[in-house]
Amino acid sequence: NGELFERLQNCHVPSSFPAAVSSNAISLPEVPGDWMQAHLPAIIGPYSSRPWVGVLRDIAGLGALA
């Protein structure tokens, strides 16, 4: 309906991009699997029989552990 270009004309576009992030800001482990591990305490906790925990199991692909 023509409003997009009207809005874009009033937007501020920075003339330059921010400097790159220094290489020491983030350090990743050498083995990717180490930081990709996850734990869902609800699955083994006191509420493990609740319906919402079943949904978490399904999302995590752990439906066989029900």
PDB file of C-alpha atoms in Angstrom:
ATOM      1  CA  ASN A   1       0.000   0.000   0.000  1.00  0.00           C
ATOM      2  CA  GLY A   2       3.022   2.300  -0.366  1.00  0.00           C
ATOM      3  CA  GLU A   3       3.722   2.833   3.339  1.00  0.00           C
ATOM      4  CA  LEU A   4       6.913   0.778   3.468  1.00  0.00           C
ATOM      5  CA  PHE A   5       8.979   3.102   1.307  1.00  0.00           C
ATOM      6  CA  GLU A   6       7.606   6.111   3.146  1.00  0.00           C
ATOM      7  CA  ARG A   7       8.740   4.592   6.479  1.00  0.00           C
ATOM      8  CA  LEU A   8      12.140   3.585   5.101  1.00  0.00           C
ATOM      9  CA  GLN A   9      12.876   7.148   4.013  1.00  0.00           C
ATOM     10  CA  ASN A  10      12.599   8.267   7.649  1.00  0.00           C
ATOM     11  CA  CYS A  11      14.870   5.509   9.029  1.00  0.00           C
ATOM     12  CA  HIS A  12      18.376   6.274  10.198  1.00  0.00           C
ATOM     13  CA  VAL A  13      20.957   4.064   8.519  1.00  0.00           C
ATOM     14  CA  PRO A  14      24.421   4.093  10.130  1.00  0.00           C
ATOM     15  CA  SER A  15      27.175   5.162   7.771  1.00  0.00           C
ATOM     16  CA  SER A  16      29.574   2.536   9.091  1.00  0.00           C
ATOM     17  CA  PHE A  17      29.349  -0.811  10.805  1.00  0.00           C
ATOM     18  CA  PRO A  18      30.744  -1.378  14.291  1.00  0.00           C
ATOM     19  CA  ALA A  19      34.273  -2.711  14.613  1.00  0.00           C
ATOM     20  CA  ALA A  20      34.728  -6.455  14.615  1.00  0.00           C
ATOM     21  CA  VAL A  21      34.551  -8.222  17.954  1.00  0.00           C
ATOM     22  CA  SER A  22      37.978  -8.989  19.341  1.00  0.00           C
ATOM     23  CA  SER A  23      39.011 -12.618  19.065  1.00  0.00           C
ATOM     24  CA  ASN A  24      39.458 -13.022  22.824  1.00  0.00           C
ATOM     25  CA  ALA A  25      35.839 -12.095  23.621  1.00  0.00           C
ATOM     26  CA  ILE A  26      34.591 -15.656  23.096  1.00  0.00           C
ATOM     27  CA  SER A  27      36.575 -18.816  23.581  1.00  0.00           C
ATOM     28  CA  LEU A  28      35.090 -22.027  22.287  1.00  0.00           C
ATOM     29  CA  PRO A  29      36.166 -25.434  23.514  1.00  0.00           C
ATOM     30  CA  GLU A  30      38.230 -27.564  21.151  1.00  0.00           C
ATOM     31  CA  VAL A  31      35.680 -30.398  21.220  1.00  0.00           C
ATOM     32  CA  PRO A  32      32.251 -29.053  20.157  1.00  0.00           C
ATOM     33  CA  GLY A  33      30.390 -31.881  21.874  1.00  0.00           C
ATOM     34  CA  ASP A  34      31.562 -30.625  25.277  1.00  0.00           C
ATOM     35  CA  TRP A  35      29.484 -27.441  25.126  1.00  0.00           C
ATOM     36  CA  MET A  36      26.559 -29.006  23.295  1.00  0.00           C
ATOM     37  CA  GLN A  37      25.593 -31.191  26.262  1.00  0.00           C
ATOM     38  CA  ALA A  38      22.291 -30.360  27.924  1.00  0.00           C
ATOM     39  CA  HIS A  39      20.480 -31.500  31.037  1.00  0.00           C
ATOM     40  CA  LEU A  40      16.752 -31.371  31.727  1.00  0.00           C
ATOM     41  CA  PRO A  41      16.296 -31.755  35.492  1.00  0.00           C
ATOM     42  CA  ALA A  42      12.505 -31.842  35.140  1.00  0.00           C
ATOM     43  CA  ILE A  43      12.705 -35.206  33.385  1.00  0.00           C
ATOM     44  CA  ILE A  44      14.187 -36.927  36.436  1.00  0.00           C
ATOM     45  CA  GLY A  45      12.934 -34.593  39.161  1.00  0.00           C
ATOM     46  CA  PRO A  46       9.918 -34.759  41.448  1.00  0.00           C
ATOM     47  CA  TYR A  47       7.582 -33.531  38.698  1.00  0.00           C
ATOM     48  CA  SER A  48       8.660 -36.106  36.106  1.00  0.00           C
ATOM     49  CA  SER A  49       5.138 -37.560  35.890  1.00  0.00           C
ATOM     50  CA  ARG A  50       3.463 -34.238  35.052  1.00  0.00           C
ATOM     51  CA  PRO A  51       2.006 -33.741  31.555  1.00  0.00           C
ATOM     52  CA  TRP A  52       4.219 -30.750  30.763  1.00  0.00           C
ATOM     53  CA  VAL A  53       7.311 -32.881  31.408  1.00  0.00           C
ATOM     54  CA  GLY A  54       5.995 -35.312  28.816  1.00  0.00           C
ATOM     55  CA  VAL A  55       5.911 -32.422  26.345  1.00  0.00           C
ATOM     56  CA  LEU A  56       9.539 -31.626  27.204  1.00  0.00           C
ATOM     57  CA  ARG A  57      10.459 -35.272  26.588  1.00  0.00           C
ATOM     58  CA  ASP A  58       8.786 -35.134  23.177  1.00  0.00           C
ATOM     59  CA  ILE A  59      10.537 -31.889  22.229  1.00  0.00           C
ATOM     60  CA  ALA A  60      13.918 -33.255  23.310  1.00  0.00           C
ATOM     61  CA  GLY A  61      13.331 -36.523  21.478  1.00  0.00           C
ATOM     62  CA  LEU A  62      13.311 -38.511  24.723  1.00  0.00           C
ATOM     63  CA  GLY A  63       9.801 -39.916  24.408  1.00  0.00           C
ATOM     64  CA  ALA A  64      11.122 -43.463  24.814  1.00  0.00           C
ATOM     65  CA  LEU A  65      12.215 -42.614  28.381  1.00  0.00           C
ATOM     66  CA  ALA A  66       8.651 -42.025  29.555  1.00  0.00           C
TER      67      ALA A  66
END
